[in-house]
Short mmCIF file of C-alpha atoms and ligand atoms in Angstrom, two decimals:
data_model
loop_
_atom_site.label_atom_id
_atom_site.label_comp_id
_atom_site.label_asym_id
_atom_site.label_seq_id
_atom_site.Cartn_x
_atom_site.Cartn_y
_atom_site.Cartn_z
CA UNK A 14 197.26 49.62 192.15
CA UNK A 15 198.48 46.45 193.70
CA UNK A 16 202.13 47.91 193.39
CA UNK A 17 200.81 51.12 195.13
CA UNK A 18 199.69 49.15 197.74
CA UNK A 19 202.14 46.78 198.32
CA UNK A 20 204.69 49.51 198.48
CA UNK A 21 203.09 51.35 201.12
CA UNK A 22 202.06 48.31 203.10
CA UNK A 23 206.09 47.68 202.86
CA UNK A 24 206.65 51.13 203.95
CA UNK A 25 205.15 50.70 207.39
CA UNK A 26 205.69 47.12 207.72
CA UNK A 27 209.39 46.41 206.22
CA UNK A 28 211.02 49.60 207.08
CA UNK A 29 209.15 50.53 210.43
CA UNK A 30 208.34 47.08 211.35
CA UNK A 31 204.63 47.74 212.06
CA UNK A 32 202.83 44.72 211.36
CA UNK A 33 199.95 46.22 209.96
CA UNK A 34 197.21 43.71 208.64
CA UNK A 35 194.47 46.63 208.58
CA UNK A 36 196.28 48.03 205.61
CA UNK A 37 193.10 46.76 203.31
CA UNK A 38 190.50 48.92 205.86
CA UNK A 39 192.50 52.18 204.41
CA UNK A 40 192.37 51.11 200.90
CA UNK A 41 188.69 50.58 201.67
CA UNK A 42 188.11 53.51 203.09
CA UNK A 43 190.05 55.51 200.64
CA UNK A 44 187.61 53.68 197.70
CA UNK A 45 184.68 54.35 199.49
CA UNK A 46 185.89 58.55 200.03
CA UNK A 47 186.75 58.64 196.32
CA UNK A 48 183.47 56.82 195.07
CA UNK A 49 181.08 58.76 197.30
CA UNK A 50 182.51 62.23 196.41
CA UNK A 51 182.76 61.90 192.82
CA UNK A 52 179.13 60.00 192.96
CA UNK A 53 178.41 63.54 194.49
CA UNK A 54 180.17 65.68 191.63
CA UNK A 55 183.66 66.31 193.10
CA UNK A 56 186.43 66.35 190.44
CA UNK A 57 188.37 62.93 190.75
CA UNK A 58 191.75 64.52 191.24
CA UNK A 59 190.46 66.25 194.66
CA UNK A 60 188.15 62.84 195.21
CA UNK A 61 191.66 61.17 195.39
CA UNK A 62 193.57 63.20 197.43
CA UNK A 63 190.72 63.42 199.92
CA UNK A 64 190.94 59.43 199.89
CA UNK A 65 194.66 59.50 200.68
CA UNK A 66 193.74 62.16 203.35
CA UNK A 67 190.70 60.51 204.64
CA UNK A 68 192.55 57.42 204.96
CA UNK A 69 195.59 58.67 206.20
CA UNK A 70 193.52 60.53 209.26
CA UNK A 71 192.20 56.84 210.11
CA UNK A 72 196.04 55.79 210.20
CA UNK A 73 196.69 58.45 212.50
CA UNK A 74 193.57 57.71 214.80
CA UNK A 75 195.16 54.10 215.00
CA UNK A 76 198.80 55.24 215.42
CA UNK A 77 198.02 57.41 218.48
CA UNK A 78 197.21 54.29 220.66
CA UNK A 79 199.25 51.47 219.14
CA UNK A 80 202.48 53.50 218.79
CA UNK A 81 203.29 53.09 222.29
CA UNK A 82 202.24 49.44 222.58
CA UNK A 83 204.11 46.42 220.55
CA UNK A 84 204.04 45.25 216.80
CA UNK A 85 201.71 42.34 217.69
CA UNK A 86 199.09 44.21 219.02
CA UNK A 87 199.15 46.91 216.23
CA UNK A 88 198.66 43.78 213.98
CA UNK A 89 195.58 42.64 216.03
CA UNK A 90 194.09 46.09 216.03
CA UNK A 91 194.65 47.24 212.87
CA UNK A 92 192.94 43.96 211.73
CA UNK A 93 189.91 44.39 213.96
CA UNK A 94 189.74 47.57 211.93
CA UNK A 95 188.85 45.95 208.89
CA UNK A 96 186.13 43.79 210.45
CA UNK A 97 185.16 47.52 211.96
CA UNK A 98 185.00 49.47 208.59
CA UNK A 99 183.53 46.45 207.04
CA UNK A 100 180.23 46.84 209.30
CA UNK A 101 180.23 50.20 209.24
CA UNK A 102 179.85 50.43 205.58
CA UNK A 103 177.17 47.59 205.20
CA UNK A 104 175.06 49.26 208.28
CA UNK A 105 175.66 52.54 207.35
CA UNK A 106 173.31 52.43 204.58
CA UNK A 107 172.21 56.14 203.91
CA UNK A 108 175.43 56.52 203.06
CA UNK A 109 177.19 53.73 201.69
CA UNK A 110 174.07 51.55 200.53
CA UNK A 111 175.14 48.96 202.57
CA UNK A 112 175.54 45.58 200.76
CA UNK A 113 174.13 46.85 197.76
CA UNK A 114 177.05 48.67 196.65
CA UNK A 115 177.77 51.84 195.17
CA UNK A 116 177.37 51.37 191.26
CA UNK A 117 178.65 54.12 188.59
CA UNK A 118 181.61 55.51 189.93
CA UNK A 119 182.95 57.78 187.41
CA UNK A 120 185.92 56.57 185.36
CA UNK A 121 189.07 59.04 185.45
CA UNK A 122 189.83 58.21 181.83
CA UNK A 123 187.54 57.34 178.82
CA UNK A 124 190.14 54.29 177.58
CA UNK A 125 191.60 51.79 179.75
CA UNK A 126 195.01 52.00 178.11
CA UNK A 127 195.04 55.62 179.39
CA UNK A 128 193.72 54.49 182.53
CA UNK A 129 196.84 51.80 182.61
CA UNK A 130 199.19 54.60 181.94
CA UNK A 131 197.84 56.79 184.68
CA UNK A 132 197.95 53.97 187.20
CA UNK A 133 201.37 53.16 185.94
CA UNK A 134 202.50 56.86 186.29
CA UNK A 135 201.03 56.97 189.46
CA UNK A 136 202.51 54.12 190.91
CA UNK A 137 205.94 55.59 189.48
CA UNK A 138 205.53 58.66 191.71
CA UNK A 139 204.77 56.68 194.68
CA UNK A 140 207.52 54.28 194.22
CA UNK A 141 210.10 57.58 193.50
CA UNK A 142 208.58 59.30 196.68
CA UNK A 143 208.81 55.72 198.60
CA UNK A 144 212.33 55.41 197.50
CA UNK A 145 213.25 59.33 198.53
CA UNK A 146 211.80 58.86 201.71
CA UNK A 147 213.34 55.19 202.97
CA UNK A 148 217.13 56.85 201.63
CA UNK A 149 216.95 59.82 203.78
CA UNK A 150 217.81 60.55 207.03
CA UNK A 151 214.25 60.12 208.45
CA UNK A 152 214.12 56.86 206.51
CA UNK A 153 217.26 55.73 208.16
CA UNK A 154 215.56 56.60 211.52
CA UNK A 155 212.33 54.42 210.68
CA UNK A 156 214.31 51.33 209.76
CA UNK A 157 216.13 52.24 213.05
CA UNK A 158 212.79 51.89 215.05
CA UNK A 159 212.42 48.61 213.24
CA UNK A 160 215.89 46.62 214.17
CA UNK A 161 216.04 48.11 217.91
CA UNK A 162 213.41 50.41 219.25
CA UNK A 163 215.14 50.79 222.72
CA UNK A 164 218.33 51.61 220.86
CA UNK A 165 216.77 54.52 218.95
CA UNK A 166 215.18 55.81 221.62
CA UNK A 167 218.62 55.76 223.85
CA UNK A 168 220.50 57.54 220.48
CA UNK A 169 217.58 60.50 221.26
CA UNK A 170 215.23 59.51 218.32
CA UNK A 171 211.62 60.01 219.06
CA UNK A 172 210.71 56.71 217.93
CA UNK A 173 206.60 57.29 218.70
CA UNK A 174 206.76 60.23 216.36
CA UNK A 175 208.19 57.99 213.47
CA UNK A 176 205.82 55.14 214.23
CA UNK A 177 202.95 57.49 213.65
CA UNK A 178 204.60 59.25 210.57
CA UNK A 179 205.10 56.00 208.70
CA UNK A 180 201.53 54.70 209.29
CA UNK A 181 200.08 58.02 208.42
CA UNK A 182 202.54 58.05 204.89
CA UNK A 183 201.70 54.51 204.37
CA UNK A 184 197.86 54.94 204.65
CA UNK A 185 197.73 57.68 202.84
CA UNK A 186 199.02 55.93 199.70
CA UNK A 187 196.34 53.10 200.58
CA UNK A 188 194.08 55.54 200.54
CA UNK A 189 195.39 56.76 197.01
CA UNK A 190 195.31 53.18 195.79
CA UNK A 191 191.72 52.53 197.03
CA UNK A 192 190.78 55.22 195.28
CA UNK A 193 192.34 54.12 192.15
CA UNK A 194 190.46 50.82 192.69
CA UNK A 195 187.24 52.45 193.00
CA UNK A 196 187.15 54.39 189.66
CA UNK A 197 189.01 51.47 187.69
CA UNK A 198 185.96 48.95 188.41
CA UNK A 199 183.25 51.44 189.10
CA UNK A 200 181.55 49.59 191.33
CA UNK A 201 182.51 48.83 195.04
CA UNK A 202 180.44 47.11 197.72
CA UNK A 203 181.59 46.02 201.12
CA UNK A 204 183.19 42.48 199.79
CA UNK A 205 186.66 44.72 199.13
CA UNK A 206 186.81 44.39 202.65
CA UNK A 207 187.33 40.49 202.49
CA UNK A 208 190.48 38.92 203.43
CA UNK A 209 190.83 37.61 200.07
CA UNK A 210 192.61 41.18 198.81
CA UNK A 211 194.82 41.08 202.10
CA UNK A 212 195.97 37.62 201.29
CA UNK A 213 197.05 38.78 197.70
CA UNK A 214 198.91 41.65 199.03
CA UNK A 215 200.46 39.89 201.91
CA UNK A 216 201.82 37.01 199.54
CA UNK A 217 203.00 39.68 196.54
CA UNK A 218 204.68 41.65 200.27
CA UNK A 219 206.42 38.16 201.37
CA UNK A 220 207.07 36.78 197.72
CA UNK A 221 209.06 39.97 197.22
CA UNK A 222 210.83 40.29 200.81
CA UNK A 223 210.30 43.07 203.54
CA UNK A 224 212.00 46.22 203.25
CA UNK A 225 212.89 46.21 199.67
CA UNK A 226 210.87 48.34 197.42
CA UNK A 227 211.86 46.51 194.26
CA UNK A 228 210.82 43.27 195.91
CA UNK A 229 207.55 45.08 196.62
CA UNK A 230 207.34 46.08 192.74
CA UNK A 231 208.18 42.03 191.57
CA UNK A 232 206.03 40.64 194.37
CA UNK A 233 203.06 42.55 192.94
CA UNK A 234 203.62 41.60 189.65
CA UNK A 235 204.59 37.73 189.65
CA UNK A 236 201.55 37.18 191.88
CA UNK A 237 199.08 39.37 189.44
CA UNK A 238 200.57 36.84 186.91
CA UNK A 239 200.00 33.82 188.78
CA UNK A 240 196.60 34.84 189.54
CA UNK A 241 195.18 35.39 186.21
CA UNK A 242 196.94 32.05 184.79
CA UNK A 243 194.18 30.08 186.02
CA UNK A 244 191.88 32.04 184.53
CA UNK A 245 193.20 31.62 181.07
CA UNK A 246 194.22 27.91 180.79
CA UNK A 247 191.50 26.60 183.00
CA UNK A 248 188.04 26.22 181.30
CA UNK A 249 185.98 25.47 184.34
CA UNK A 250 185.10 28.84 186.42
CA UNK A 251 184.30 26.90 189.47
CA UNK A 252 187.74 25.71 189.99
CA UNK A 253 189.40 28.98 189.10
CA UNK A 254 189.12 30.68 192.89
CA UNK A 255 190.34 27.47 194.68
CA UNK A 256 193.08 26.79 192.21
CA UNK A 257 194.14 30.56 192.29
CA UNK A 258 194.40 30.46 196.40
CA UNK A 259 196.24 27.01 196.09
CA UNK A 260 198.82 28.43 193.39
CA UNK A 261 199.57 31.62 196.09
CA UNK A 262 199.68 29.15 199.15
CA UNK A 263 202.45 27.21 197.05
CA UNK A 264 204.10 30.16 195.70
CA UNK A 265 204.69 31.58 199.38
CA UNK A 266 205.64 28.45 200.51
CA UNK A 267 208.17 28.06 197.88
CA UNK A 268 209.70 31.20 198.59
CA UNK A 269 209.88 31.07 202.13
CA UNK A 270 211.71 27.85 201.97
CA UNK A 271 214.31 28.63 199.71
CA UNK A 272 214.36 32.68 200.31
CA UNK A 273 213.08 33.28 204.02
CA UNK A 274 213.42 36.90 203.48
CA UNK A 275 211.36 36.84 199.78
CA UNK A 276 213.08 37.24 196.49
CA UNK A 277 214.48 41.07 197.41
CA UNK A 278 214.30 41.14 201.25
CA UNK A 279 216.72 42.80 203.26
CA UNK A 280 215.27 41.70 206.85
CA UNK A 281 214.01 38.97 208.74
CA UNK A 282 210.44 39.73 210.60
CA UNK B 290 228.17 67.37 239.85
CA UNK B 291 227.11 65.44 236.88
CA UNK B 292 224.58 63.07 237.94
CA UNK B 293 222.74 63.33 241.15
CA UNK B 294 220.53 60.45 242.19
CA UNK B 295 218.19 60.86 245.00
CA UNK B 296 216.13 58.09 247.24
CA UNK B 297 215.34 56.71 243.88
CA UNK B 298 212.77 53.58 244.49
CA UNK B 299 211.75 51.25 242.16
CA UNK B 300 209.56 47.98 242.54
CA UNK B 301 208.54 45.04 239.84
CA UNK B 302 205.15 43.58 241.32
CA UNK B 303 206.83 42.58 244.65
CA UNK B 304 210.39 42.92 243.92
CA UNK B 305 211.93 46.02 245.34
CA UNK B 306 214.79 46.17 242.23
CA UNK B 307 215.92 49.10 243.53
CA UNK B 308 215.19 50.57 246.81
CA UNK B 309 215.83 53.99 248.06
CA UNK B 310 219.41 55.03 246.31
CA UNK B 311 221.17 57.91 246.54
CA UNK B 312 224.55 58.69 244.89
CA UNK B 313 225.96 61.24 242.82
CA UNK B 314 228.51 61.04 239.83
CA UNK B 315 231.27 63.15 239.79
CA UNK B 316 232.40 65.01 236.49
CA UNK B 317 235.82 63.70 234.82
CA UNK B 318 235.34 60.67 236.98
CA UNK B 319 235.30 57.03 236.08
CA UNK B 320 232.37 55.70 238.52
CA UNK B 321 232.09 52.09 238.74
CA UNK B 322 228.52 50.15 239.96
CA UNK B 323 229.18 46.95 240.99
CA UNK B 324 226.93 44.40 242.98
CA UNK B 325 225.65 40.83 242.80
CA UNK B 326 223.48 39.68 239.91
CA UNK B 327 220.25 41.16 240.67
CA UNK B 328 221.51 43.59 242.36
CA UNK B 329 219.37 46.38 240.48
CA UNK B 330 222.22 47.65 238.49
CA UNK B 331 220.71 47.45 235.05
CA UNK B 332 217.23 48.55 236.33
CA UNK B 333 219.26 51.50 237.37
CA UNK B 334 220.87 52.10 234.52
CA UNK B 335 217.46 51.98 232.24
CA UNK B 336 215.84 54.28 235.07
CA UNK B 337 218.36 56.78 234.68
CA UNK B 338 218.21 56.79 230.55
CA UNK B 339 214.35 57.05 231.41
CA UNK B 340 213.64 53.79 229.88
CA UNK B 341 211.86 52.88 233.31
CA UNK B 342 209.52 55.11 235.06
CA UNK B 343 210.47 55.34 238.88
CA UNK B 344 207.87 55.22 241.98
CA UNK B 345 210.01 57.81 243.81
CA UNK B 346 213.12 59.70 244.40
CA UNK B 347 214.69 62.39 241.60
CA UNK B 348 217.40 62.21 239.52
CA UNK B 349 219.16 65.47 238.06
CA UNK B 350 221.55 65.66 235.18
CA UNK B 351 223.86 69.12 235.87
CA UNK B 352 221.16 70.45 238.30
CA UNK B 353 218.41 69.81 235.27
CA UNK B 354 215.59 67.55 236.88
CA UNK B 355 215.45 64.82 234.58
CA UNK B 356 213.09 62.50 236.76
CA UNK B 357 210.89 60.55 234.38
CA UNK B 358 211.55 62.42 231.13
CA UNK B 359 211.27 60.55 227.88
CA UNK B 360 214.19 58.69 226.79
CA UNK B 361 214.78 60.34 223.48
CA UNK B 362 214.93 63.78 225.74
CA UNK B 363 217.52 62.40 228.37
CA UNK B 364 219.68 61.19 225.63
CA UNK B 365 219.48 64.46 223.92
CA UNK B 366 220.41 66.16 226.90
CA UNK B 367 223.93 64.06 227.37
CA UNK B 368 223.31 60.75 228.34
CA UNK B 369 224.82 58.53 225.61
CA UNK B 370 224.63 54.55 227.20
CA UNK B 371 225.14 50.80 225.80
CA UNK B 372 223.37 47.74 226.73
CA UNK B 373 224.16 44.44 228.42
CA UNK B 374 222.84 42.78 225.53
CA UNK B 375 224.40 44.52 222.76
CA UNK B 376 221.58 46.73 221.04
CA UNK B 377 223.29 47.30 217.42
CA UNK B 378 220.85 47.83 214.09
CA UNK B 379 221.50 44.26 212.72
CA UNK B 380 219.97 45.13 209.25
CA UNK B 381 222.13 48.31 208.63
CA UNK B 382 225.61 49.02 207.72
CA UNK B 383 228.07 50.12 210.19
CA UNK B 384 228.20 53.73 208.83
CA UNK B 385 224.15 53.91 209.29
CA UNK B 386 224.76 52.72 212.78
CA UNK B 387 227.23 55.34 213.45
CA UNK B 388 225.35 58.01 211.54
CA UNK B 389 222.26 57.31 213.65
CA UNK B 390 224.20 58.68 216.59
CA UNK B 391 225.44 61.96 214.85
CA UNK B 392 225.46 63.19 211.33
CA UNK B 393 228.67 63.58 210.91
CA UNK B 394 231.97 62.87 208.28
CA UNK B 395 233.03 59.64 207.61
CA UNK B 396 236.51 60.93 209.09
CA UNK B 397 235.05 61.60 212.40
CA UNK B 398 233.37 57.87 211.84
CA UNK B 399 236.60 56.20 211.43
CA UNK B 400 238.39 57.79 213.64
CA UNK B 401 236.24 57.02 216.19
CA UNK B 402 236.04 53.18 214.84
CA UNK B 403 239.48 53.05 215.28
CA UNK B 404 239.78 54.64 218.85
CA UNK B 405 237.46 51.07 220.06
CA UNK B 406 240.33 48.96 217.45
CA UNK B 407 237.12 47.99 215.22
CA UNK B 408 238.40 48.02 211.94
CA UNK B 409 236.01 47.13 209.38
CA UNK B 410 234.73 48.45 206.36
CA UNK B 411 232.14 51.03 206.88
CA UNK B 412 229.70 49.43 204.50
CA UNK B 413 229.43 46.35 206.96
CA UNK B 414 226.58 44.58 207.93
CA UNK B 415 226.31 45.02 211.68
CA UNK B 416 224.39 41.14 211.52
CA UNK B 417 227.81 40.43 209.49
CA UNK B 418 230.17 41.52 212.97
CA UNK B 419 230.61 38.97 215.51
CA UNK B 420 229.17 39.50 218.95
CA UNK B 421 232.74 40.84 220.48
CA UNK B 422 232.57 43.59 217.37
CA UNK B 423 229.10 44.38 217.69
CA UNK B 424 230.13 45.45 221.32
CA UNK B 425 232.83 47.64 219.98
CA UNK B 426 230.47 49.19 217.28
CA UNK B 427 227.64 49.48 220.29
CA UNK B 428 230.59 51.41 222.05
CA UNK B 429 231.54 53.61 219.49
CA UNK B 430 228.04 54.65 218.21
CA UNK B 431 227.60 55.47 221.93
CA UNK B 432 231.19 57.99 221.90
CA UNK B 433 229.73 59.33 219.02
CA UNK B 434 226.67 60.63 220.22
CA UNK B 435 227.08 64.04 221.88
CA UNK B 436 226.91 63.39 225.38
CA UNK B 437 228.58 64.55 228.70
CA UNK B 438 227.90 61.26 230.78
CA UNK B 439 228.45 57.92 228.96
CA UNK B 440 227.23 54.77 230.78
CA UNK B 441 228.57 51.32 229.89
CA UNK B 442 226.43 48.17 230.90
CA UNK B 443 228.95 45.29 231.21
CA UNK B 444 231.02 46.21 228.41
CA UNK B 445 233.04 42.56 228.96
CA UNK B 446 230.61 40.38 229.15
CA UNK B 447 230.41 37.66 226.65
CA UNK B 448 233.51 38.61 224.63
CA UNK B 449 236.53 36.99 223.57
CA UNK B 450 239.74 37.68 225.66
CA UNK B 451 241.41 39.82 222.82
CA UNK B 452 238.41 42.42 222.52
CA UNK B 453 238.17 41.86 226.76
CA UNK B 454 241.70 43.40 226.51
CA UNK B 455 241.03 46.23 224.01
CA UNK B 456 238.00 47.26 226.21
CA UNK B 457 240.38 47.64 228.92
CA UNK B 458 242.51 50.24 226.90
CA UNK B 459 239.57 51.67 225.71
CA UNK B 460 238.28 52.50 229.35
CA UNK B 461 242.11 53.68 230.15
CA UNK B 462 242.25 56.12 227.28
CA UNK B 463 238.53 57.17 228.56
CA UNK B 464 240.08 58.06 232.21
CA UNK B 465 243.26 59.91 230.33
CA UNK B 466 240.57 61.80 228.35
CA UNK B 467 238.72 62.63 231.78
CA UNK B 468 235.62 61.57 230.11
CA UNK B 469 232.59 61.15 232.82
CA UNK B 470 231.52 57.38 232.91
CA UNK B 471 229.40 55.50 234.58
CA UNK B 472 230.59 51.55 234.39
CA UNK B 473 228.79 48.37 235.50
CA UNK B 474 231.52 45.74 235.28
CA UNK B 475 232.10 42.02 236.92
CA UNK B 476 235.83 42.04 236.71
CA UNK B 477 237.05 43.43 239.93
CA UNK B 478 240.98 43.70 238.50
CA UNK B 479 239.44 45.35 235.93
CA UNK B 480 237.49 47.91 238.17
CA UNK B 481 240.01 48.40 240.76
CA UNK B 482 242.61 49.40 238.08
CA UNK B 483 240.25 52.05 236.01
CA UNK B 484 237.77 53.58 238.51
CA UNK B 485 238.22 56.34 240.65
CA UNK B 486 234.77 55.75 243.04
CA UNK B 487 232.96 52.28 243.36
CA UNK B 488 229.50 52.58 244.42
CA UNK B 489 228.42 48.91 245.70
CA UNK B 490 224.75 47.98 244.99
CA UNK B 491 223.05 45.15 246.74
CA UNK B 492 219.32 43.80 246.88
CA UNK B 493 218.56 47.49 245.26
CA UNK B 494 220.23 49.27 247.91
CA UNK B 495 223.35 51.32 248.29
CA UNK B 496 226.17 49.24 250.56
CA UNK B 497 229.14 51.03 249.81
CA UNK B 498 230.76 54.43 248.16
CA UNK B 499 234.13 54.59 248.09
CA UNK B 500 237.42 54.67 246.39
CA UNK B 501 238.87 51.26 245.30
CA UNK B 502 240.77 50.86 248.32
CA UNK B 503 238.05 51.76 250.78
CA UNK B 504 235.77 48.95 249.28
CA UNK B 505 237.99 46.15 249.20
CA UNK B 506 238.54 46.47 252.80
CA UNK B 507 234.67 46.93 253.40
CA UNK B 508 233.12 43.91 255.47
CA UNK B 509 229.98 44.27 254.32
CA UNK B 510 231.17 44.40 250.69
CA UNK B 511 233.34 41.40 251.49
CA UNK B 512 230.15 39.64 253.25
CA UNK B 513 227.72 40.72 250.18
CA UNK B 514 229.91 38.93 247.60
CA UNK B 515 231.16 36.00 249.66
CA UNK B 516 227.96 35.33 251.34
CA UNK B 517 226.30 34.94 247.86
N1 LIG C 883 211.14 44.17 233.62
C1 LIG C 883 211.31 43.70 234.79
N2 LIG C 883 210.31 43.23 235.13
C2 LIG C 883 210.52 42.67 236.48
N3 LIG C 883 211.36 42.29 237.30
C3 LIG C 883 212.56 43.02 237.02
C4 LIG C 883 212.41 43.41 235.62
N4 LIG C 883 213.89 44.11 235.55
C5 LIG C 883 214.67 43.76 236.51
N5 LIG C 883 213.69 42.93 237.34
C6 LIG C 883 214.36 42.33 238.99
O1 LIG C 883 214.99 43.59 239.10
C7 LIG C 883 216.05 42.80 239.83
C8 LIG C 883 217.49 43.92 239.24
O2 LIG C 883 217.58 43.25 237.79
P1 LIG C 883 218.60 44.03 237.32
O3 LIG C 883 218.70 45.11 237.11
O4 LIG C 883 218.59 43.07 236.01
O5 LIG C 883 219.84 43.43 238.44
P2 LIG C 883 221.44 43.33 237.79
O6 LIG C 883 221.96 44.31 236.36
O7 LIG C 883 221.97 44.28 239.03
O8 LIG C 883 222.14 41.86 237.76
C9 LIG C 883 216.33 41.19 239.66
O9 LIG C 883 215.00 40.97 240.84
C10 LIG C 883 215.19 41.29 238.27
O10 LIG C 883 214.55 39.97 238.65
MG1 LIG C 884 222.35 43.47 234.63
#
């Protein structure tokens, strides 16, 4: 699930150079869409698809005005979107039950092993699709937009269209990842919009390196492994959180110092 | 007529970067655009390629109005260009840089790279090239892209003497092939030897249009250069 999230974020950020700090908003939207639909009797596979589509729709809305302006603004606008989503979900209580959250989201599979296998297959599909896209002609144009948008324009490329496309695809994947998350923990509330998760995902991306799909996968695995480590070796529960955050910070710092582009990264930000 | 520029004006705040400019670019000729720094030459390039919108005037490419069209549309109508500060895709190979201009065979790519004296393996990353070599790559890319008009913004700026010499050869070959080129260049000997028509720009205005002989004799031109 994290792998999907990181690979999808890497698509827009690493390959097209769009700094989308609001990625979390889309995965939250996906989680809520899927949860609400399945709680109302819609089969999970439809709900998951819908989660992707609704997230991509929001991605499209975000892309329209921001594709004309530069990357830094997109970062700010998209981060704003996280807070907007958070407050919508908190306050639209008739739909989302606000801070109470949505309990009892149906599981997709009966056993957690099956779920793991399913997530793994889904991540593989996303990885494969991203791989195909990145090595395609369209993927190359997205990378050109990242390196130098003006140069891409004078080579006759509609750069705005490519920026929109990249955001829509990446938010679709984020929506799917959100749906997967909802069906895994079976309970969601507005805290899924908290910056904690964003920090985890960004550290995965930085550790793995921008514009590298393998990096995205390894980054996700390394950071996840590290985040579980304190839970195993530290006995005092109150210390787990802070120590975990410190481990992330340390890890990101070490990687940035020794490998500024990340372990597998291909570009500078 | 390849390109026709009529009363084009562009202000940046209070600065009249381009002030009612009019001139034509003839087919199969090399036209040089010269003038002191800040005269508005690069701004005019950006206007022609659609990167900057204009306040007044019209621009026609082979009689088709292209005024204020989006840059990618203008490019696809047949205008290819390079930049004063080289713009290559740094994180991509030479081959991928070239393929973005036109989807074509390795043979054609190699042929064009040979014609600009860039002999490097196709999988070399653009960021590994020297600045001069990046310039050559950018010109090769502009040549590969299907076009009827080629615009080069100070191709010899900031490159070593060897590459400068090669660039002169490249332009002489383009002239021989009968290409239509609009060239911004400071090296006057070079401009005199290669161009058919010279347009002198000063403070956003056209000061003089003529062949090289007429331009060097012109009093106003001499003043604009010597006065600065
Ligand atoms: N984007 C811009 N914003 C504000 N002023 C600009 C901009 N681009 C160019 N100018 C101004 O327009 C004038 C012409 O610049 P330019 O076209 O770059 O000259 P040249 O290429 O002939 O040296 C200069 O006074 C420059 O400062
Ligand atoms: Mg200039």
